[in-house]
Short mmCIF file of C-alpha atoms in Angstrom, two decimals:
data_model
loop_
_atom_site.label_atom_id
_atom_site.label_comp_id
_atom_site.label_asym_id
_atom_site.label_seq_id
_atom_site.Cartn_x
_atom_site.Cartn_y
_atom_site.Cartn_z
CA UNK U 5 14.49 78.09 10.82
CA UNK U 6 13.89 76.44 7.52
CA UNK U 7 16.62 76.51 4.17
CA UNK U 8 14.48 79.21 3.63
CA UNK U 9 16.72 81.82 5.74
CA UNK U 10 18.32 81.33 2.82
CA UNK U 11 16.50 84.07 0.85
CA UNK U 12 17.80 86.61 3.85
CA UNK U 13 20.39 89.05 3.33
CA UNK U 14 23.03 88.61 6.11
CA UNK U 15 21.87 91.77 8.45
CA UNK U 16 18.55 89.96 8.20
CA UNK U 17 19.69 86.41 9.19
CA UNK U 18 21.49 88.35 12.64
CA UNK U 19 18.12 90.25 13.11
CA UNK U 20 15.85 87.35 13.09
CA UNK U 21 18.39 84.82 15.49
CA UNK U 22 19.10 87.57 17.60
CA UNK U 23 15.66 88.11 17.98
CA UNK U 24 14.78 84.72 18.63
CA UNK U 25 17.68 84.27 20.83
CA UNK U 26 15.77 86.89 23.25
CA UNK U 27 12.76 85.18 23.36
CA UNK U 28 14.15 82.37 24.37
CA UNK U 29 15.73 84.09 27.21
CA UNK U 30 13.25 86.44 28.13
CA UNK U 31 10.01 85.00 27.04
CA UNK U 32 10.20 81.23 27.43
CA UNK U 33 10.50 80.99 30.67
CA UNK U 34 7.21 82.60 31.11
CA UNK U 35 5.23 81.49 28.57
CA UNK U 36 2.80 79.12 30.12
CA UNK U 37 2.34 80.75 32.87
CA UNK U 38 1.13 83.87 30.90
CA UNK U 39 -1.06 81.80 29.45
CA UNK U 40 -2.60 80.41 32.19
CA UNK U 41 -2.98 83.79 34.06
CA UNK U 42 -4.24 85.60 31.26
CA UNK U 43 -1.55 88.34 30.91
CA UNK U 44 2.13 89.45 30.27
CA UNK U 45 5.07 89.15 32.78
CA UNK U 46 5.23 93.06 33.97
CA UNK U 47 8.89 92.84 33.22
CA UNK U 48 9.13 91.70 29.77
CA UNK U 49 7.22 94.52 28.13
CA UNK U 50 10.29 97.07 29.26
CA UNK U 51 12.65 94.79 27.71
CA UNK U 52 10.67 94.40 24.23
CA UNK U 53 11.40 98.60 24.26
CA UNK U 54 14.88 97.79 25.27
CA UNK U 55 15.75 95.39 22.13
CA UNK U 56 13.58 98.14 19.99
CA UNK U 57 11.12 95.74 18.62
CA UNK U 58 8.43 98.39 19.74
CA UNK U 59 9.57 100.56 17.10
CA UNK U 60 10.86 98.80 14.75
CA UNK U 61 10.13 100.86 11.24
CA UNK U 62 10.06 104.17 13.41
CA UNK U 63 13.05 106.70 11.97
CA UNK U 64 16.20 107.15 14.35
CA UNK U 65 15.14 110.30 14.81
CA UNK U 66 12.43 109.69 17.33
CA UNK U 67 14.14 107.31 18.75
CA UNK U 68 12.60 104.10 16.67
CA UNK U 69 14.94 101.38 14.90
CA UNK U 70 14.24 102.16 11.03
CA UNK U 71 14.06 98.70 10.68
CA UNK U 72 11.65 99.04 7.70
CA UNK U 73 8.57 96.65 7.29
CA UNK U 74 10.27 93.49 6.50
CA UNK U 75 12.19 93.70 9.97
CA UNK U 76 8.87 93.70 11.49
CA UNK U 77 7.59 90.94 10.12
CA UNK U 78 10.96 88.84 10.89
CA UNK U 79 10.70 90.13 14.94
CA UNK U 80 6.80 88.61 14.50
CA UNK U 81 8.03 84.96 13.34
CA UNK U 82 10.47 85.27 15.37
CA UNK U 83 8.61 85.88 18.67
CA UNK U 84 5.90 83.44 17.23
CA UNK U 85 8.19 80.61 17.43
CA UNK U 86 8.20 81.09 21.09
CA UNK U 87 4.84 82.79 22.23
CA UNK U 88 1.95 84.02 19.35
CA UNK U 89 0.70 85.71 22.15
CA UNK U 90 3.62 88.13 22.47
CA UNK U 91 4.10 88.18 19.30
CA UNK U 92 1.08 90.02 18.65
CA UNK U 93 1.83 92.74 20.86
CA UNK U 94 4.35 93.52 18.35
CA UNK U 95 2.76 92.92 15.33
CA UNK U 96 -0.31 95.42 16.25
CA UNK U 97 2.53 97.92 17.29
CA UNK U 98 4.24 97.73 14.56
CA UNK U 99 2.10 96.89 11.48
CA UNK U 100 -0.96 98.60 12.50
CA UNK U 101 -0.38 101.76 14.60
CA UNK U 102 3.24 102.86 14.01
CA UNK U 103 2.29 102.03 10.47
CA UNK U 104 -0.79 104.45 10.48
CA UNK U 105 0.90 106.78 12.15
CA UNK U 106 3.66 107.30 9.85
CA UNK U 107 1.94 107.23 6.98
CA UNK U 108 -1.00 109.87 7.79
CA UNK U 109 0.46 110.96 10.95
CA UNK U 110 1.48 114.85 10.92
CA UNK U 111 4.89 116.23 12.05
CA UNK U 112 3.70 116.91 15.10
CA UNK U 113 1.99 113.90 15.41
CA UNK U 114 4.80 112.20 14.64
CA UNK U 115 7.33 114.09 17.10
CA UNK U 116 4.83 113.83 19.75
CA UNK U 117 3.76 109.56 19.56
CA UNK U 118 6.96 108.20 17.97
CA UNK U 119 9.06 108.78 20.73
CA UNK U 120 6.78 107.72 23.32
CA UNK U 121 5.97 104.44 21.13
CA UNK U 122 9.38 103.48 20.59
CA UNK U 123 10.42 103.71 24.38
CA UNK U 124 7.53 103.15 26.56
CA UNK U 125 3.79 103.45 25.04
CA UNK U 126 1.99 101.01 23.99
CA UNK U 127 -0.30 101.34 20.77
CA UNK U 128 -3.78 100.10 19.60
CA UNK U 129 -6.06 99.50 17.01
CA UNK U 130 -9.84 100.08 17.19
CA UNK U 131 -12.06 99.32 14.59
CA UNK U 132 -14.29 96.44 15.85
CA UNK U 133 -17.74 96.81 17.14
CA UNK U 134 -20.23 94.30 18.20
CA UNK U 135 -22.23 94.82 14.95
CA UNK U 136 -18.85 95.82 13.17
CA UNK U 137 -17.11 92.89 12.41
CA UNK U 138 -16.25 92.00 8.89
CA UNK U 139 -18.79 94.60 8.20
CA UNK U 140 -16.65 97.15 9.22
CA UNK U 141 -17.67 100.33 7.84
CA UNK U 142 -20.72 99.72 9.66
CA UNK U 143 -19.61 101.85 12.78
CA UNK U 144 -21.90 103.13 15.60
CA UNK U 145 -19.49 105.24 17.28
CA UNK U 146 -20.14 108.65 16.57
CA UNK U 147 -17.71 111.49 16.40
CA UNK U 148 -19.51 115.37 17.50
CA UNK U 149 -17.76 118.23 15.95
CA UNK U 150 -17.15 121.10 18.04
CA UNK U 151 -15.05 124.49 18.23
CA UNK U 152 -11.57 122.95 18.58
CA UNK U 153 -12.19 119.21 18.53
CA UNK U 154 -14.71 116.18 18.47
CA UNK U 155 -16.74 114.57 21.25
CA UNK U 156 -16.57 110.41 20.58
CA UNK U 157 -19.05 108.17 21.96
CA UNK U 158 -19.63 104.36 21.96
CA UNK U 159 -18.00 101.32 22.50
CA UNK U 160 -15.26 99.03 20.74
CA UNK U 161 -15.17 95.56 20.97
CA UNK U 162 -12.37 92.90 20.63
CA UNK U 163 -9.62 95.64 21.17
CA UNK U 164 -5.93 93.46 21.17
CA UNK U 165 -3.45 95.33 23.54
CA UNK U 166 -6.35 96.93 25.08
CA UNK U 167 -5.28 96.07 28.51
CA UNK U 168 -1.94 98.01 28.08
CA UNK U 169 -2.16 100.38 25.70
CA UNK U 170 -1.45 104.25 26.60
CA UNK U 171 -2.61 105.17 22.49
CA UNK U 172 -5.40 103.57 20.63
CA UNK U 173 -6.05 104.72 17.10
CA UNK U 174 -10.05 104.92 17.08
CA UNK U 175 -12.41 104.99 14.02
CA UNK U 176 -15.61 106.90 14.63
CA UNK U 177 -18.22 108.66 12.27
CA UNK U 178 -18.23 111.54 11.72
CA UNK U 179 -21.15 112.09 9.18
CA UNK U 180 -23.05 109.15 9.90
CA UNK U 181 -25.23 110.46 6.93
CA UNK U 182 -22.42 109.98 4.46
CA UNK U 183 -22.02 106.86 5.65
CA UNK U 184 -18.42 104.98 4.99
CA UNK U 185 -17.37 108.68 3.99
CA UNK U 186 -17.86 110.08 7.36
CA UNK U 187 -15.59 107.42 9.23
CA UNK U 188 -12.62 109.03 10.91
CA UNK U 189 -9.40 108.44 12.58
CA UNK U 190 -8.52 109.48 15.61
CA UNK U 191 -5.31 109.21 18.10
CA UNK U 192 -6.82 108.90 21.44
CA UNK U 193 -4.87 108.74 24.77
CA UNK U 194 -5.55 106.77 27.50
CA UNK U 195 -5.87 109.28 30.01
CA UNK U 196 -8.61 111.55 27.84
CA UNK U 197 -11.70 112.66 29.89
CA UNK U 198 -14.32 109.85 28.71
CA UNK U 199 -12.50 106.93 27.53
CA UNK U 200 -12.69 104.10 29.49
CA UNK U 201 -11.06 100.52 29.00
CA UNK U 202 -13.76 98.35 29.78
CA UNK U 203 -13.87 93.94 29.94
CA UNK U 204 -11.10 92.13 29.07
CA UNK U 205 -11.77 88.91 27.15
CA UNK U 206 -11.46 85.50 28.43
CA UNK U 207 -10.21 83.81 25.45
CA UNK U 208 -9.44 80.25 23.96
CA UNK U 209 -5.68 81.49 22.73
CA UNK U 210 -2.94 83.92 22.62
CA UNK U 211 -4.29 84.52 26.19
CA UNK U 212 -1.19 86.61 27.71
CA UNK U 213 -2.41 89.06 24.82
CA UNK U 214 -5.45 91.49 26.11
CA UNK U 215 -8.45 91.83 24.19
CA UNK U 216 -10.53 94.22 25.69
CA UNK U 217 -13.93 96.53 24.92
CA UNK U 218 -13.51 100.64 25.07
CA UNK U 219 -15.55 102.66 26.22
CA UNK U 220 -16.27 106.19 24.76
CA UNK U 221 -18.46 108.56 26.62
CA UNK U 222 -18.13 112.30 25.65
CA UNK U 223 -14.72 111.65 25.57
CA UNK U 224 -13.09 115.07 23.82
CA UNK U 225 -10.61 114.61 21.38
CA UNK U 226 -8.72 117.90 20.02
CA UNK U 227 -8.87 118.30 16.50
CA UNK U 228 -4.82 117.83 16.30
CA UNK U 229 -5.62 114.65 17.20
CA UNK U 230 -7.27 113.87 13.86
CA UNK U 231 -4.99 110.75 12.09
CA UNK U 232 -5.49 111.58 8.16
CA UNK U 233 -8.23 114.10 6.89
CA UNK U 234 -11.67 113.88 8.11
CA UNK U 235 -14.03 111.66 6.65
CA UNK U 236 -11.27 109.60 5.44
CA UNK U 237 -11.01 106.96 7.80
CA UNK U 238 -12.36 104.13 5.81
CA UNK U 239 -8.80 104.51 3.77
CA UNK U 240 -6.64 104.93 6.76
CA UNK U 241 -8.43 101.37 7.83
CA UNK U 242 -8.48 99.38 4.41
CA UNK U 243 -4.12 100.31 3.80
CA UNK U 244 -3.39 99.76 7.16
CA UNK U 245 -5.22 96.38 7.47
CA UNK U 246 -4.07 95.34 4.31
CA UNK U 247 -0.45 95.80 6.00
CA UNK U 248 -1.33 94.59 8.91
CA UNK U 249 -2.46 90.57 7.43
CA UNK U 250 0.92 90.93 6.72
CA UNK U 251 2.10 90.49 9.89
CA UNK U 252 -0.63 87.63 11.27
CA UNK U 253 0.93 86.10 8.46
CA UNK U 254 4.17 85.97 9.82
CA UNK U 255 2.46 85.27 13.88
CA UNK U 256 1.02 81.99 11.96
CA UNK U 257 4.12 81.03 9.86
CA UNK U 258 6.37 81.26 13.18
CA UNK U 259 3.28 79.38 15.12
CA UNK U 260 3.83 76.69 12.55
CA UNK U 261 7.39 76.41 12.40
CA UNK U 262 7.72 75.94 16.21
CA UNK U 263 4.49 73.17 16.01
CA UNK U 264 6.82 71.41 13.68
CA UNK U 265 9.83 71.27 15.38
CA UNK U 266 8.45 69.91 18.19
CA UNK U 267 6.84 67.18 16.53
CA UNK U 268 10.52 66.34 15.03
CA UNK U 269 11.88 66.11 18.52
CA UNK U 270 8.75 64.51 19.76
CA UNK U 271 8.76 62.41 17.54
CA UNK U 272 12.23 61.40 17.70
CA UNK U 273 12.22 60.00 21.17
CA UNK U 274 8.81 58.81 21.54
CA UNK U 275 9.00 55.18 20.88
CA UNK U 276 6.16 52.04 20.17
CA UNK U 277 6.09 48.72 18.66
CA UNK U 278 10.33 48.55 19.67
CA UNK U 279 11.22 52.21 17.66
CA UNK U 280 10.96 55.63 17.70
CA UNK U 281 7.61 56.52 16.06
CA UNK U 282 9.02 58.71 13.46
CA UNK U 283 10.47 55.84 11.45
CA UNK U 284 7.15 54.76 10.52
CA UNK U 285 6.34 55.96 6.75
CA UNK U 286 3.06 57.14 8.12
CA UNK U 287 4.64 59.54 10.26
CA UNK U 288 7.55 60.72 8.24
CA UNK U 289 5.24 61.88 5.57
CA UNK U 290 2.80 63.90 7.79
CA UNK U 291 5.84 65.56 8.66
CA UNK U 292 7.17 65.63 5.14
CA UNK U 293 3.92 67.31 4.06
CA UNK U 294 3.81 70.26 6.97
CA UNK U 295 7.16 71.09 6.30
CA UNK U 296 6.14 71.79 2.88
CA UNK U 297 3.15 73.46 3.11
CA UNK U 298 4.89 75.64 5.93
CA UNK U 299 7.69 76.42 3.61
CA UNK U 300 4.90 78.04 0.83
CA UNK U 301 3.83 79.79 3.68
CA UNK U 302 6.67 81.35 4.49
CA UNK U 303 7.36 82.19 1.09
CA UNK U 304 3.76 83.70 0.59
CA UNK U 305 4.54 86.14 3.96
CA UNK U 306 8.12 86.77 2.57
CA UNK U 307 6.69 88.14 -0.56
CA UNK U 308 3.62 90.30 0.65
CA UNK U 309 6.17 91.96 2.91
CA UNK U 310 9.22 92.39 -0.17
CA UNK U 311 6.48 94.21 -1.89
CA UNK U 312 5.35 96.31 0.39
CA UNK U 313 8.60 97.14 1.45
CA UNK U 314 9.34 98.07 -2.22
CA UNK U 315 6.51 100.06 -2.47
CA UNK U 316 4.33 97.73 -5.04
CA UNK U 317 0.83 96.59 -5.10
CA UNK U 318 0.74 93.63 -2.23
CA UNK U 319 -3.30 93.67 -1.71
CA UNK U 320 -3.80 90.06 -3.53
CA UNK U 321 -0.65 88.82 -2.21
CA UNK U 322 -1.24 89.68 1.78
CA UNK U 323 -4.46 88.42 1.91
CA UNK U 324 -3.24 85.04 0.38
CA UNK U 325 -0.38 85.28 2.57
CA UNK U 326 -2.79 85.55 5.57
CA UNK U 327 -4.86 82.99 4.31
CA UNK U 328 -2.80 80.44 3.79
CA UNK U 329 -0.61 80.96 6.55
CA UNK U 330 -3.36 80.98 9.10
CA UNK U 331 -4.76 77.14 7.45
CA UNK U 332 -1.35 75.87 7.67
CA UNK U 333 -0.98 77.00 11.54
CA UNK U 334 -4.26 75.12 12.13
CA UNK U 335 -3.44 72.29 10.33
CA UNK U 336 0.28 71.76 11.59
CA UNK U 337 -0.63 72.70 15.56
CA UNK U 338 -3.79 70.06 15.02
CA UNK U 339 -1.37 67.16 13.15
CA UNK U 340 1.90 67.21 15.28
CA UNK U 341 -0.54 67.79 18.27
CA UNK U 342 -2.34 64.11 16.94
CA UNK U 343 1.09 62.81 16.91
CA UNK U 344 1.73 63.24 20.74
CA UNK U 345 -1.29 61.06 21.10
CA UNK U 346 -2.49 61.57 24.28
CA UNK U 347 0.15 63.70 25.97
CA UNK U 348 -0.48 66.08 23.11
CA UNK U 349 -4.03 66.63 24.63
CA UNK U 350 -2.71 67.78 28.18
CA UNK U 351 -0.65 71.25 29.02
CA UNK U 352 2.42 69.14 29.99
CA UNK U 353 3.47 70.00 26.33
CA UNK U 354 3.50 73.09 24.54
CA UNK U 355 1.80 71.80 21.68
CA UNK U 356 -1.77 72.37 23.33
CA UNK U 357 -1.41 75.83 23.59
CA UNK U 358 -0.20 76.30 20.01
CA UNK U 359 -3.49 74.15 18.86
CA UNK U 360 -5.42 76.89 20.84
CA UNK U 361 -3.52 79.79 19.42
CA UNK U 362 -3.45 78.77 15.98
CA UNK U 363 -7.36 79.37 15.48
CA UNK U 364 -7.48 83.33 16.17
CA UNK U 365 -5.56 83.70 12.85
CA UNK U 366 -8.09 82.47 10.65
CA UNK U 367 -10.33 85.22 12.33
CA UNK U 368 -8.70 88.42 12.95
CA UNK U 369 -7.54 90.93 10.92
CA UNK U 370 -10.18 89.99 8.16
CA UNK U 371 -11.77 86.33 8.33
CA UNK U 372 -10.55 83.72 6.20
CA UNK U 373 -13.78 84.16 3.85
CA UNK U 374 -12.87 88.06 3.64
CA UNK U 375 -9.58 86.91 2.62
CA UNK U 376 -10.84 84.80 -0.24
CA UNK U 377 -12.84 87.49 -1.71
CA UNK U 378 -10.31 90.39 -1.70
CA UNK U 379 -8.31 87.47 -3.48
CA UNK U 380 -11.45 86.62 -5.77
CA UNK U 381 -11.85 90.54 -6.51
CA UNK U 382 -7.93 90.93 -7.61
CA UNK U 383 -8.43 87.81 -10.17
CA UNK U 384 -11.27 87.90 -11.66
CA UNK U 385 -11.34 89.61 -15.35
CA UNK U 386 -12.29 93.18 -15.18
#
């Protein structure tokens, strides 16, 4: 890491390189070939529960880490400096459904999902539809009172962690005639009567990670099962989302960081014209320049997370976080990737598959141009 680590209390500088010191065990070794097949190593998932990065800002008491927020989004970089594609299993865990969960969750919500989430469930988040995008309040998926619960149907598109997950948190309506104001929240297991996990993506990046489409077909869901009050599921998905570009920051910012030090160390050895290439000018300030622009990105993540860890306004301040963070992953995979020249271009180096991973975070989570106008709402004079 960067002089950065700098602005980390000590408990935080052990979390983060012991972190980061089991990725590099346990994840590294795998990593391209999860990316080439498409999917996680069946044995590493276990061991993310063992190191309780599952349940990271889940109380002790059902069995999670009370890490708090700004743990999570330290285990995100972190993992991100080895594999995005991990990484993102976390992140969604973490930032999105224990988040939601502990926030609107019930008691017995809570005593029932946290302890299967912090040792061996898998969460996640559905919101996207194929006409639901960045649109998203404009939901097809319909939610049927009756006696003692709701029948869901439709379909959910784009679904990260849909491949393993055991809880998704879906949004249906509810009163499609209030529109936005009938949107719901529900906690649906995998094993309800009518849900289905349908196609799994074939994707450009962060391939180990699943994105699949759900399928809801009379599936019953009891009205315990209700995340947050009925009809108030557009809130429940603004806060948690809001959180949750949070923690693509932090996927991006550790993207970057690793993008960078390989270019050092490529750069280092690789040698033309009689030297190594990185004592041309040229060269030393491309590098000069990413490590700057990766250092305001860390600082911009660092931030959003402080102050939502401190329980102050963050809205502007994530979505420039995720934002920026997401350009400068682009930007720093596409550079150091132009400095390997031609080896840069094949998968004998790792630098390829950060290129490909580095574009999903200008997309999910809220598109870059969603990003610029919660920014150019927060502002602009009232």
């Amino acid at each position: 890491m960067s002089k950065a680590l700098t602005i980390l209390t000590e408990e935080e500088e052990m979390f983060f390189k012991s972190v980061k010191e089991f990725a590099e065990a346990e994840i590294k070794p795998y990593v391209s070939q999860m990316d080439e097949e498409g999917k996680i190593n069946k044995d590493i998932i276990p061991k993310l529960f063992e190191m309780g990065l599952m349940g990271i800002d889940i109380p002790e008491k059902y069995g999670g880490s009370q890490g708090g927020f700004f743990m999570s989004i330290l285990a995100i970089e972190a993992l991100s400096q080895i594999d995005p594609a991990l990484a993102v299993v976390v992140d969604v865990q973490n930032t999105l459904v224990n988040n939601a969960i502990s926030r609107w969750g019930t008691d017995k919500q809570k005593e029932k999902y946290f302890p299967r989430l912090s040792k061996e469930w898998i969460g996640a988040y559905a919101l996207s539809e194929s006409s639901s995008g960045s649109d998203a309040f404009s939901l097809k998926c319909k939610a049927e009172k009756k006696d003692n619960g709701f029948i869901l149907n439709g379909q959910k598109l784009w679904i990260t962690n849909g491949g393993e997950a055991n809880l998704f948190i879906i949004f249906a309506n509810a009163n499609p005639e209030a529109g936005y104001k009938g949107i719901t929240a529900f906690l649906v297991e995998r094993n309800f009567d009518g849900f289905t996990v349908g196609k799994k993506e074939n994707k450009l990046g962060i391939r180990a990670s699943s994105t699949c489409e759900l399928i809801l077909e009379n599936c019953f869901v009891p009205k315990e099962n209700v995340l947050g009050e009925v009809g108030k599921g557009y809130k429940v998905a603004i806060e948690t989302l809001n959180e949750g570009r949070i923690g693509i920051g932090a996927q991006m910012l550790g993207l970057s960081e690793a993008a960078l030090e390989y270019g050092l160390k490529y750069t280092s050895e690789r040698k033309q014209f009689g030297q190594t290439i990185n004592s041309f000018q040229g060269v030393q300030f491309t590098l000069a320049r990413l490590s700057t622009e990766i250092e305001a990105a860390k600082l911009l993540v660092y931030n959003a997370a402080r102050l939502k860890e401190d329980g102050k306004n963050f809205v502007k301040e994530a979505a420039q976080a995720k934002l920026f963070s997401s350009e400068v992953a682009e930007k720093v995979a596409s550079e150091i990737l132009n400095l390997y020249g031609g080896y840069g271009f094949t998968k004998e180096y790792p630098i390829e598959k950060l290129y490909r991973d580095a574009k999903i975070g200008q997309i999910y989570e809220g598109t870059t141009n969603m990003q610029l106008l919660t920014i150019a709402k927060l502002i602009m004079p009232q």
